[in-house]
Coordinates of C-alpha atoms and ligand atoms in Angstrom, one line a residue:
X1129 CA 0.0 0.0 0.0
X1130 CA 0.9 3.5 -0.5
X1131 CA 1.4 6.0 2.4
X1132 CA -2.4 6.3 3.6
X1133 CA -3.9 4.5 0.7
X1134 CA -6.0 1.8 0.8
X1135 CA -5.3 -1.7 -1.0
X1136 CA -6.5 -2.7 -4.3
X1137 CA -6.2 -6.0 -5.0
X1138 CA -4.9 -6.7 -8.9
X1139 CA -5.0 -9.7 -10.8
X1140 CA -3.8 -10.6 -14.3
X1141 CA -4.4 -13.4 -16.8
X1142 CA -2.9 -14.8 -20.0
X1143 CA -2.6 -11.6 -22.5
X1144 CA -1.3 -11.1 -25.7
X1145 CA 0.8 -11.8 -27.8
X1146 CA 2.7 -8.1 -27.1
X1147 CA 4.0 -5.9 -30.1
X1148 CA 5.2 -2.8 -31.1
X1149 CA 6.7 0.4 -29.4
X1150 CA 6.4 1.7 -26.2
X1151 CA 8.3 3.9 -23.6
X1152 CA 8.7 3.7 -20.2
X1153 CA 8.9 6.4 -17.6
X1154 CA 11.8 8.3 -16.4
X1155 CA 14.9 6.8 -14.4
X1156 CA 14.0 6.7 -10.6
X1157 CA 17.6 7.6 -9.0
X1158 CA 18.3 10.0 -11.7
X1159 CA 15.0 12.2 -11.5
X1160 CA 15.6 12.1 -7.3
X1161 CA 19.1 13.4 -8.0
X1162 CA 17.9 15.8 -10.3
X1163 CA 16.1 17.4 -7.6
X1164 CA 18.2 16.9 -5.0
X1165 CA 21.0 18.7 -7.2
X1166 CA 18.8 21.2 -8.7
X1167 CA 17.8 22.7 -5.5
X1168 CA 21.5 22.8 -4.1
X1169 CA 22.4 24.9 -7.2
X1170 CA 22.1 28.4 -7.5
X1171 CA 19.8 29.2 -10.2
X1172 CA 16.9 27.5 -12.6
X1173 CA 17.6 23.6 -13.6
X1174 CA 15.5 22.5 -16.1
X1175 CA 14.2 18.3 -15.9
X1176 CA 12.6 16.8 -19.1
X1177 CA 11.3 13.2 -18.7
X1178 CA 11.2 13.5 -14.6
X1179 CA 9.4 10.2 -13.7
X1180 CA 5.9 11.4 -11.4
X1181 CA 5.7 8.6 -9.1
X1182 CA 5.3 9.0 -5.4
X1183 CA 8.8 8.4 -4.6
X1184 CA 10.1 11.2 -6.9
X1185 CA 7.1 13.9 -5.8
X1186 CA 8.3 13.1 -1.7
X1187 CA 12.0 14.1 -2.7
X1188 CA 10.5 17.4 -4.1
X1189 CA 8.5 18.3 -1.2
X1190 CA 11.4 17.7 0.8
X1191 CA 13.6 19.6 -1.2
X1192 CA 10.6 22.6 -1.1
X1193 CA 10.4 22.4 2.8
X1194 CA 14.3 24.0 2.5
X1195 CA 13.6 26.3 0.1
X1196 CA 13.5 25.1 -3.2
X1197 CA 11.1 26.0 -5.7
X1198 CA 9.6 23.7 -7.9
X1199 CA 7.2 23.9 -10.4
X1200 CA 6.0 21.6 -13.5
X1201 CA 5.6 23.7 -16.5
X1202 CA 2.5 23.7 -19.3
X1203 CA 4.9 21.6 -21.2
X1204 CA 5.7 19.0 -18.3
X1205 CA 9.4 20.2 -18.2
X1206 CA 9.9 20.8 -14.3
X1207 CA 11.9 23.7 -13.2
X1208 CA 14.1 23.5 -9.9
X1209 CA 14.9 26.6 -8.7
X1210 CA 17.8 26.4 -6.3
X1211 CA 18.5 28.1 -3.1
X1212 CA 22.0 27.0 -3.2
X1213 CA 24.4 25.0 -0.9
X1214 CA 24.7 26.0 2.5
X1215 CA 21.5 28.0 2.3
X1216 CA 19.0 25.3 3.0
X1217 CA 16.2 26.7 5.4
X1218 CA 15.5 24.8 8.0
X1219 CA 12.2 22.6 7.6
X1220 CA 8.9 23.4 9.5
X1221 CA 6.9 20.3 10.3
X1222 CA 8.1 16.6 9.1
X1223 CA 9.3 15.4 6.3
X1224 CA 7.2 12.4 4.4
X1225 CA 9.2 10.5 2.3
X1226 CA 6.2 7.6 2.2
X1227 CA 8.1 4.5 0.6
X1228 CA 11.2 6.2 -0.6
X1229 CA 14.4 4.6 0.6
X1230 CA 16.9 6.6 -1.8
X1231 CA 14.9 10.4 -1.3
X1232 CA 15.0 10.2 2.8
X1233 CA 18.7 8.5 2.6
X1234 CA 20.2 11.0 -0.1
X1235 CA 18.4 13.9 1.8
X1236 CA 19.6 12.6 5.0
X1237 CA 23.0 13.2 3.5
X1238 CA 22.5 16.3 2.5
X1239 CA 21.1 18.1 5.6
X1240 CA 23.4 16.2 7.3
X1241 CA 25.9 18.8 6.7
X1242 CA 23.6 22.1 7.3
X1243 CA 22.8 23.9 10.3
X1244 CA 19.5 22.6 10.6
X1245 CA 16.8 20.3 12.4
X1246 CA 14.7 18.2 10.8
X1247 CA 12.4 14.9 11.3
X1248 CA 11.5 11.7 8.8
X1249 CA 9.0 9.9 8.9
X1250 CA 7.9 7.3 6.4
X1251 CA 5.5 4.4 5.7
X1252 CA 4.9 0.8 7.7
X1253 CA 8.1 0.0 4.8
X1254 CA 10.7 2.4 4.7
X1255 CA 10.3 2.6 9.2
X1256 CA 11.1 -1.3 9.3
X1257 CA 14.8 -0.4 6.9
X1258 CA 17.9 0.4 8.5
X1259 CA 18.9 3.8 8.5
X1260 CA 22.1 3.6 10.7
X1261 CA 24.1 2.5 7.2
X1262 CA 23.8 6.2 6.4
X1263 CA 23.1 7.7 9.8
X1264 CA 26.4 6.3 11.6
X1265 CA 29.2 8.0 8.6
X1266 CA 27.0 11.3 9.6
X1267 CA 27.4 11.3 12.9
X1268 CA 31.1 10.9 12.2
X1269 CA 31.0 14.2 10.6
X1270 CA 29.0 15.7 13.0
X1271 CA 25.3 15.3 12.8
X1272 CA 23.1 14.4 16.1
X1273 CA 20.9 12.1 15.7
X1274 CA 18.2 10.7 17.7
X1275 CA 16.3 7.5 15.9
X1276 CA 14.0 4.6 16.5
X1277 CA 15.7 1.5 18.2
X1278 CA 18.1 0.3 15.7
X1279 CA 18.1 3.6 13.6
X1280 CA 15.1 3.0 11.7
X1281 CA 12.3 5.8 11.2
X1282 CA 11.0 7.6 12.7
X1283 CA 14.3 10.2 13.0
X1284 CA 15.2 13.1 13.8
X1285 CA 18.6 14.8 13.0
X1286 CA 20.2 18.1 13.5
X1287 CA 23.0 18.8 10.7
X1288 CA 26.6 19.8 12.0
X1289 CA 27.1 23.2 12.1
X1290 CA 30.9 22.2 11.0
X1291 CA 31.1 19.3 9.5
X1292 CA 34.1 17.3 9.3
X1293 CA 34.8 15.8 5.9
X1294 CA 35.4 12.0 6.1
X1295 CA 37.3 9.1 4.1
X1296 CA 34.8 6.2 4.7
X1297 CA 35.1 2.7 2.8
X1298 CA 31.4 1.7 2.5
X1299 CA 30.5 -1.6 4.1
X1300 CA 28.0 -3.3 1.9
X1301 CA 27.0 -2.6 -1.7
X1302 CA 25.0 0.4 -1.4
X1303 CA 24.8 3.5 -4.5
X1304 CA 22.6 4.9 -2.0
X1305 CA 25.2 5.1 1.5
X1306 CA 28.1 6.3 -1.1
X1307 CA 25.5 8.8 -2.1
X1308 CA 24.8 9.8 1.6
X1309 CA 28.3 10.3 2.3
X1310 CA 29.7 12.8 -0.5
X1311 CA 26.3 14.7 -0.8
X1312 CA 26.9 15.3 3.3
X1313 CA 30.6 16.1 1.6
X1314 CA 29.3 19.0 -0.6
X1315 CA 28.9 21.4 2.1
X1316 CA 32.1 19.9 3.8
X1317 CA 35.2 21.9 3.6
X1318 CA 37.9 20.0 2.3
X1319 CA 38.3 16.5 0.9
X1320 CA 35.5 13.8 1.2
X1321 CA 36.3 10.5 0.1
X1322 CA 34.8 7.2 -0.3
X1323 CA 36.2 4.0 -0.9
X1324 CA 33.8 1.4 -2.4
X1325 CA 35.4 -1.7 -2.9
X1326 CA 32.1 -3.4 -5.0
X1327 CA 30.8 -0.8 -7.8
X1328 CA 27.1 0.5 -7.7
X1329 CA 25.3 2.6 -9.8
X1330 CA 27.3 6.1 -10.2
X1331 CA 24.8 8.5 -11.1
X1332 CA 25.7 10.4 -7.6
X1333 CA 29.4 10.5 -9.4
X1334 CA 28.4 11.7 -12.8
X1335 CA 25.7 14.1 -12.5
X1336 CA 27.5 15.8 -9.7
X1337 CA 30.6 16.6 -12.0
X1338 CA 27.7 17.5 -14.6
X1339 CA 26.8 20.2 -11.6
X1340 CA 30.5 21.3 -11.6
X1341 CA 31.2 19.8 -8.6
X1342 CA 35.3 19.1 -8.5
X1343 CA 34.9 15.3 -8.1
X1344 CA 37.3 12.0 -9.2
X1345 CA 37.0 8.8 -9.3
X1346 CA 40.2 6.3 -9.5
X1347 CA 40.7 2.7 -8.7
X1348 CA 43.4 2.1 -6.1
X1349 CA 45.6 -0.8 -5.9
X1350 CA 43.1 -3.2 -4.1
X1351 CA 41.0 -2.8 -7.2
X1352 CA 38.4 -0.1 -5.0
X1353 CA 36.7 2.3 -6.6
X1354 CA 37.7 5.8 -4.6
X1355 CA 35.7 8.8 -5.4
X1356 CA 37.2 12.2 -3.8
X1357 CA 34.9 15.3 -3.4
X1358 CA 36.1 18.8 -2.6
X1359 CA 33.7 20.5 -0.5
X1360 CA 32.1 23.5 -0.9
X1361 CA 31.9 24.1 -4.7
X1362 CA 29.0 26.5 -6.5
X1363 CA 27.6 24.2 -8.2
X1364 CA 26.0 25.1 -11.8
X1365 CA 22.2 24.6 -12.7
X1366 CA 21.6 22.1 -15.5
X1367 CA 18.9 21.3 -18.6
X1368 CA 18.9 17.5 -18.0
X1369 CA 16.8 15.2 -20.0
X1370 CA 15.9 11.8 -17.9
X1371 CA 16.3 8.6 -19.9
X1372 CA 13.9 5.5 -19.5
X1373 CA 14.0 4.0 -16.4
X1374 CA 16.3 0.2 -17.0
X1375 CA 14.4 -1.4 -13.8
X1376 CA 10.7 -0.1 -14.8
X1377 CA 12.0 -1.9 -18.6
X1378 CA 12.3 -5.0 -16.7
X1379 CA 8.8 -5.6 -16.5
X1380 CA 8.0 -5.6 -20.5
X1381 CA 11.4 -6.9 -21.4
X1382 CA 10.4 -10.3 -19.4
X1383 CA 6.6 -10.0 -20.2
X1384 CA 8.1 -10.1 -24.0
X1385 CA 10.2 -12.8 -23.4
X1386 CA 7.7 -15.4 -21.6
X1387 CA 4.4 -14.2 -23.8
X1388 CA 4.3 -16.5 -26.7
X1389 CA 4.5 -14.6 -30.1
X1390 CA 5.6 -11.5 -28.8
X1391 CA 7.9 -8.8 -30.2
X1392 CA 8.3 -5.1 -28.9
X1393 CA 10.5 -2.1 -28.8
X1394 CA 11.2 -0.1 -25.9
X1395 CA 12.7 3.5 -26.2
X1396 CA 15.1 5.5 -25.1
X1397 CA 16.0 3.2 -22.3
X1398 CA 19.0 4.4 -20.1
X1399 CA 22.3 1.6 -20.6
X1400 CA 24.1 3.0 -17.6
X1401 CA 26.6 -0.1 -17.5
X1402 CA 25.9 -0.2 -13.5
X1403 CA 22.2 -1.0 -14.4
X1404 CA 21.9 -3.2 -16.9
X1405 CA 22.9 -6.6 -15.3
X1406 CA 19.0 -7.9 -16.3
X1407 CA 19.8 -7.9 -20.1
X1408 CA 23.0 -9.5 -19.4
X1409 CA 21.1 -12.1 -17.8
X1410 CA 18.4 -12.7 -19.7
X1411 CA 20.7 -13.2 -23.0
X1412 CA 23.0 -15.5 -21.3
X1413 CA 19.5 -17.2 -20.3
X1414 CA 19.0 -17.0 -24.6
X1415 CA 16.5 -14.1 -24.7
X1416 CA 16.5 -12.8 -27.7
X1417 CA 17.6 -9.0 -26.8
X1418 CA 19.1 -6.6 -29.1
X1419 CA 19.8 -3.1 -27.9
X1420 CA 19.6 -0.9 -31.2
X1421 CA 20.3 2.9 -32.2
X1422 CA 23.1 3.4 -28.7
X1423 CA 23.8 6.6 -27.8
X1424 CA 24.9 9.2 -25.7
X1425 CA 22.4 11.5 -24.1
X1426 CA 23.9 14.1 -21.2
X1427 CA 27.0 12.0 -20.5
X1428 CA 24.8 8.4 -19.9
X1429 CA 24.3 5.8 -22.6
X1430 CA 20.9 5.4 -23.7
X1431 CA 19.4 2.7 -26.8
X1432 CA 16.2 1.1 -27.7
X1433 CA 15.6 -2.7 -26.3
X1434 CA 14.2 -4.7 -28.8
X1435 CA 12.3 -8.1 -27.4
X1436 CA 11.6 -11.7 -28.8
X1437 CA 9.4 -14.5 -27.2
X1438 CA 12.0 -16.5 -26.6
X1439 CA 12.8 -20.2 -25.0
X1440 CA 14.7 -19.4 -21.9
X1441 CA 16.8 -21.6 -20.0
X1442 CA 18.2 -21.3 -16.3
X1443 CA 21.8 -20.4 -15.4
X1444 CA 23.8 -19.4 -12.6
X1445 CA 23.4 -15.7 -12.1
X1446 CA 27.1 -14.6 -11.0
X1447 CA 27.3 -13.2 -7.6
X1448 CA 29.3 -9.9 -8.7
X1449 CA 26.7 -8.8 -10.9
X1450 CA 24.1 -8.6 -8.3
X1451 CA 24.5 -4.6 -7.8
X1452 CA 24.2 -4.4 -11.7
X1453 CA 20.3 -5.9 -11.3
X1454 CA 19.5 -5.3 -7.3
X1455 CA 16.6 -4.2 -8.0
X1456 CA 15.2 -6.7 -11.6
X1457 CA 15.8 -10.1 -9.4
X1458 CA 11.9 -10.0 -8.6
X1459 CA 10.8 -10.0 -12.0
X1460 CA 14.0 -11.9 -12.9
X1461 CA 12.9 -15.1 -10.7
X1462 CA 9.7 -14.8 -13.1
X1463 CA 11.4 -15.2 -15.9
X1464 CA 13.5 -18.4 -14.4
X1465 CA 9.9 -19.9 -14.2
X1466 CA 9.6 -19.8 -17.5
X1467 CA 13.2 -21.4 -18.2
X1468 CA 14.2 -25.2 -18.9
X1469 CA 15.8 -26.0 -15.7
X1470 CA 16.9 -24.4 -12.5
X1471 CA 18.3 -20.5 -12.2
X1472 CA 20.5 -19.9 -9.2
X1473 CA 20.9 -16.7 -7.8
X1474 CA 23.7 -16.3 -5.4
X1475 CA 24.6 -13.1 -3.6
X1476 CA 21.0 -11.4 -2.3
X1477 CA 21.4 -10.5 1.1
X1478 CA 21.0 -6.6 0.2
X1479 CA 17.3 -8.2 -0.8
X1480 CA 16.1 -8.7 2.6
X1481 CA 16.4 -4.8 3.0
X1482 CA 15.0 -3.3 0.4
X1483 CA 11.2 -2.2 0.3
X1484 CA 10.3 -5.7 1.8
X1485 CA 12.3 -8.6 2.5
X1486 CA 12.0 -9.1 -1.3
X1487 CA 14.1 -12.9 -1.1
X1488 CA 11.2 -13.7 0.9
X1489 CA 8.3 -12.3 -0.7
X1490 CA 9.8 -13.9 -4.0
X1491 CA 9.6 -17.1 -2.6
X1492 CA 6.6 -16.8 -1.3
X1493 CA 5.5 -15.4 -4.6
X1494 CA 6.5 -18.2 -6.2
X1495 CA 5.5 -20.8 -4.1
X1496 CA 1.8 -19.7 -4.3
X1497 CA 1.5 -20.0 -8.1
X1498 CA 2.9 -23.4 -8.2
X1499 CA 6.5 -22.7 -8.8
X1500 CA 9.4 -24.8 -7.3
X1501 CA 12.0 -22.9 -5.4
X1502 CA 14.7 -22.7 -2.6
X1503 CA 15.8 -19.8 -0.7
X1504 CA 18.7 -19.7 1.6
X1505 CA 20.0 -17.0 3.9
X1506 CA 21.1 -15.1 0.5
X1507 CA 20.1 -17.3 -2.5
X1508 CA 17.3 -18.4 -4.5
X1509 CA 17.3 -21.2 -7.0
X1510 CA 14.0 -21.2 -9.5
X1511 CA 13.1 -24.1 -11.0
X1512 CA 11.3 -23.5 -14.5
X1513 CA 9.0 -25.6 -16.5
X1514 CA 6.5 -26.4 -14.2
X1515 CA 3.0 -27.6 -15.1
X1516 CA -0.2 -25.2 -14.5
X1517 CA 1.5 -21.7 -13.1
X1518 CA -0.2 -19.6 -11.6
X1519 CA -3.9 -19.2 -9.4
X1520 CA -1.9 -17.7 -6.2
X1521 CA -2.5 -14.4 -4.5
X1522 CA 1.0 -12.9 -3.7
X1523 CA 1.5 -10.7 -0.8
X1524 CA 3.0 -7.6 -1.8
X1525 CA 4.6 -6.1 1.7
X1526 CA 4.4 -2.6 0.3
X1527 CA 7.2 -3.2 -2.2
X1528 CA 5.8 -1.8 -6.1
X1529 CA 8.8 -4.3 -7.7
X1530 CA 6.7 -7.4 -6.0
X1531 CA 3.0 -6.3 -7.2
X1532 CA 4.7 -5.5 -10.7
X1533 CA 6.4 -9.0 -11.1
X1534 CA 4.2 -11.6 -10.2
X1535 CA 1.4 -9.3 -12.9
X1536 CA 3.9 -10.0 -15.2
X1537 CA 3.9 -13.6 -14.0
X1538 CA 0.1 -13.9 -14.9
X1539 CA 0.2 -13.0 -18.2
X1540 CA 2.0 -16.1 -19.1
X1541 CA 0.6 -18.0 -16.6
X1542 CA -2.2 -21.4 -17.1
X1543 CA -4.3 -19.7 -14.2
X1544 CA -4.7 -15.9 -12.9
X1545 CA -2.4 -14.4 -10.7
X1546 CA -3.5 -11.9 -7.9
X1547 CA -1.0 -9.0 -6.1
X1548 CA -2.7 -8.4 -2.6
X1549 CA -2.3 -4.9 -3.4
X1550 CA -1.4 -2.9 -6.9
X1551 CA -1.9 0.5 -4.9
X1552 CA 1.8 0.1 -4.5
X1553 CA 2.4 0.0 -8.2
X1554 CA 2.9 4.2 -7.6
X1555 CA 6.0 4.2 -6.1
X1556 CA 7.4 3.8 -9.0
X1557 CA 5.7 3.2 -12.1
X1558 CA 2.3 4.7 -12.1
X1559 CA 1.2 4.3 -15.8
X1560 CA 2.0 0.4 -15.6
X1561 CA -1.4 -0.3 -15.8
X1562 CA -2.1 1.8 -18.7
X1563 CA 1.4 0.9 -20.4
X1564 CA 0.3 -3.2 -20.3
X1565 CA -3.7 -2.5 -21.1
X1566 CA -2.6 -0.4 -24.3
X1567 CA -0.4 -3.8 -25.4
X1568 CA -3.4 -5.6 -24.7
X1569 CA -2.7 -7.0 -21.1
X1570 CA -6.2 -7.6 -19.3
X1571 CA -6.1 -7.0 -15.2
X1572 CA -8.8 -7.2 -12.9
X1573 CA -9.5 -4.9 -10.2
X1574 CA -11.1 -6.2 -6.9
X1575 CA -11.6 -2.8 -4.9
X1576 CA -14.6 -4.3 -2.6
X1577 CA -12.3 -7.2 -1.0
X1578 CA -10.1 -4.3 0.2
X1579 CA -12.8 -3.4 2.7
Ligands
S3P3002 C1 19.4 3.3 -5.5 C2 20.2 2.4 -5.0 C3 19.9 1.0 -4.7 C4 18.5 0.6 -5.4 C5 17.5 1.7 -5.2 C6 18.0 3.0 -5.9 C7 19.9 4.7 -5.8 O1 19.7 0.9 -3.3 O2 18.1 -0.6 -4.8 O3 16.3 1.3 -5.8 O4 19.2 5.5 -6.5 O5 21.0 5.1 -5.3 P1 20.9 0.5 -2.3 O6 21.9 1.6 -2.2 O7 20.3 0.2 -1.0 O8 21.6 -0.7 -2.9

């Protein structure tokens, strides 16, 4: 469910074949960042393509609540109009970030460093996920804190008033904990640096050089990734155009793949080589993916997907890659049903962490539609190929990348599938309804059992 909404149930049932061209909505982390960023800038940034989902809207109330204005034009361009670092106001009343993990962690960051007080709260999710993987490198540089039992929301914080710039190697693979750290950096003075010995996405990186921040990134002689900041730049306003988001392509690419018959194109998809571990794996699994017409568009690659039905069959999914795909292995585990033979997927523990424990509600997923599987502490092996999928209600846990995968399982599926709750689906990817009923998906709505 949504912060304060009320459950819809969702079912679908075996649709298409899919064809044709279709475009999903804008990157998640890059339209938060482009807010974030915007507003610490000193002047008008401009944001084509800014995906509207609940997530994204909660990062720019927050950023509004210090200051920022932000308005959506007739065109649906939204301006940002910055107040500039080290002028953030401080916040009256709380700030709701609803389900977003990466707006309240990234803003944590970022106030972290100001002279100012504020308070997150969040829904039933994002208060059971542990904050103290961003909240302890902030106290380091100076921000009090005072949190639920074992950091988690609600939290208040007051930023340091001088912050002391940090070199922190960041414990687990997180894009969103590096993020914390060298936004808290920005209004720092002096040298920031984090270590990250496993790579995650690096939109923080780029798009804060894109700002004009005076940031580099080298690999040291352990093979780690370091990224130094120097604090206290003025950073630049931008025009920034936001690609198609790679995780909410997940959900057609794999609907493509397991529908008999079908064969689409999806635009303008962003090819950020930290983000496209899904399309790895699904060719390895022999989809039939070709990525056509690559290019660059503001400093990230972007291309078009094209999709063919396709026989899959199940592989080992190698651990490394996991950061590259943290986010597909939902609707990835769908796909493995649909595969000769088993898929193992080792390296997950960042899944029990995430908007549910989503190694759990997978299997859960699975096993209610008939689908053989094993999960350990932090693996999951799918067995494919089994007779008369589907027929299951799958509870969601307030996590939007649940709901969307198992719909996904029930268009391919013998027997209908049912999502406890496709409320949820606006976290991320509000027109996924629309997007699937214009290819000719069919889902059923069950609003009086939510009573
Ligand atoms: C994100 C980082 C990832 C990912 C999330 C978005 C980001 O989280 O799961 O959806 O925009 O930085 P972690 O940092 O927890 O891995």
């Amino acid at each position: 469910m949504s912060h304060g909404s009320t459950p819809v149930p969702l079912s679908t049932r075996a649709s298409g074949p899919f064809s044709g061209t279709l475009r999903v909505p804008g990157d998640k982390s890059i339209s938060h960042r482009a807010l974030m960023f915007g507003a610490l800038a000193i002047g008008r940034t401009t944001v084509k393509g800014l995906l509207e989902s609940e997530d994204v809207l909660a990062t720019a109330d927050a950023m509004r609540a210090v200051g920022a204005v932000i308005e959506k034009q007739d065109d649906g361009t939204y301006t940002v109009d910055g107040i500039g670092l080290g002028s953030l106001l401080e916040p009256e009343g709380v700030i709701d970030f609803g389900n977003a993990g990466t707006g309240v962690r990234l803003t944590m960051g970022i106030f972290g460093s100001h002279d100012i007080a504020a308070t997150f709260v969040g829904d039933a999710s994002l208060s059971g996920r542990p904050m103290g993987r961003v909240l302890n490198p902030l106290r380091e540089m100076g921000t009090s804190v005072i949190a639920r039992e074992g950091d988690r929301l609600p939290a208040s914080i007051r930023g340091a008033k001088h912050p002391t710039p940090l070199t922190y190697r960041v414990p687990m693979a997180s894009a969103q904990v590096k993020s914390a750290v060298l936004l808290a950096g920005l209004n720092a003075p002096g040298t920031t640096t984090v270590i990250e010995p496993i790579p995650t996405r690096d939109h923080t990186e780029k798009m804060l050089q894109g700002f004009g921040a005076d940031l580099d990134v080298s690999v040291n002689e352990a093979g780690e990734r370091v990224i130094t900041l120097q604090g206290q730049p003025e950073l630049k306003p931008q025009d920034l155009d936001v690609p198609g988001d790679p995780s909410s392509a997940g959900f057609p690419i794999v609907a493509a793949l397991i529908v008999p018959g079908s064969d689409i194109t999806i635009e303008n998809v962003l090819l950020n080589e930290h983000r496209t571990g899904l399309i790895t794996t699904l060719i390895e699994m022999g989809g039939d993916i070709e990525i056509l017409n690559r290019r660059d568009a503001s400093g990230e690659e972007v291309g078009d997907i094209h999709v063919r039905h396709s026989q899959l069959k199940g592989i080992t999914v190698p651990a490394e890659r996991a950061p590259s795909m943290i986010d597909e292995y939902p609707v990835l585990a769908v796909a493995a049903a649909f595969a000769r033979g088993d898929t193992f997927m080792p390296g997950l523990d960042e899944l029990r962490v995430k908007e549910s424990d989503r190694l759990a509600a997978v299997a859960r997923g699975l096993e209610a539609n008939g689908i053989p599987c094993v999960e350990t502490k932090d693996t999951l092996t799918v067995t494919g190929g089994a007779n008369s999928i589907g027929g299951g209600t799958v509870v969601t846990h307030l996590d939007h990348r649940i709901a969307m995968s198992f719909l996904i399982l029930g268009m391919a599926s013998e027997k209908p599938v049912t999502v406890d709750d496709g409320a949820v689906i606006a976290t991320s990817f509000p027109t996924f309804t629309k997007l699937f009923t214009d290819m000719g998906a069919s889902f059923e709505n069950h609003p009086s059992e939510a009573a």
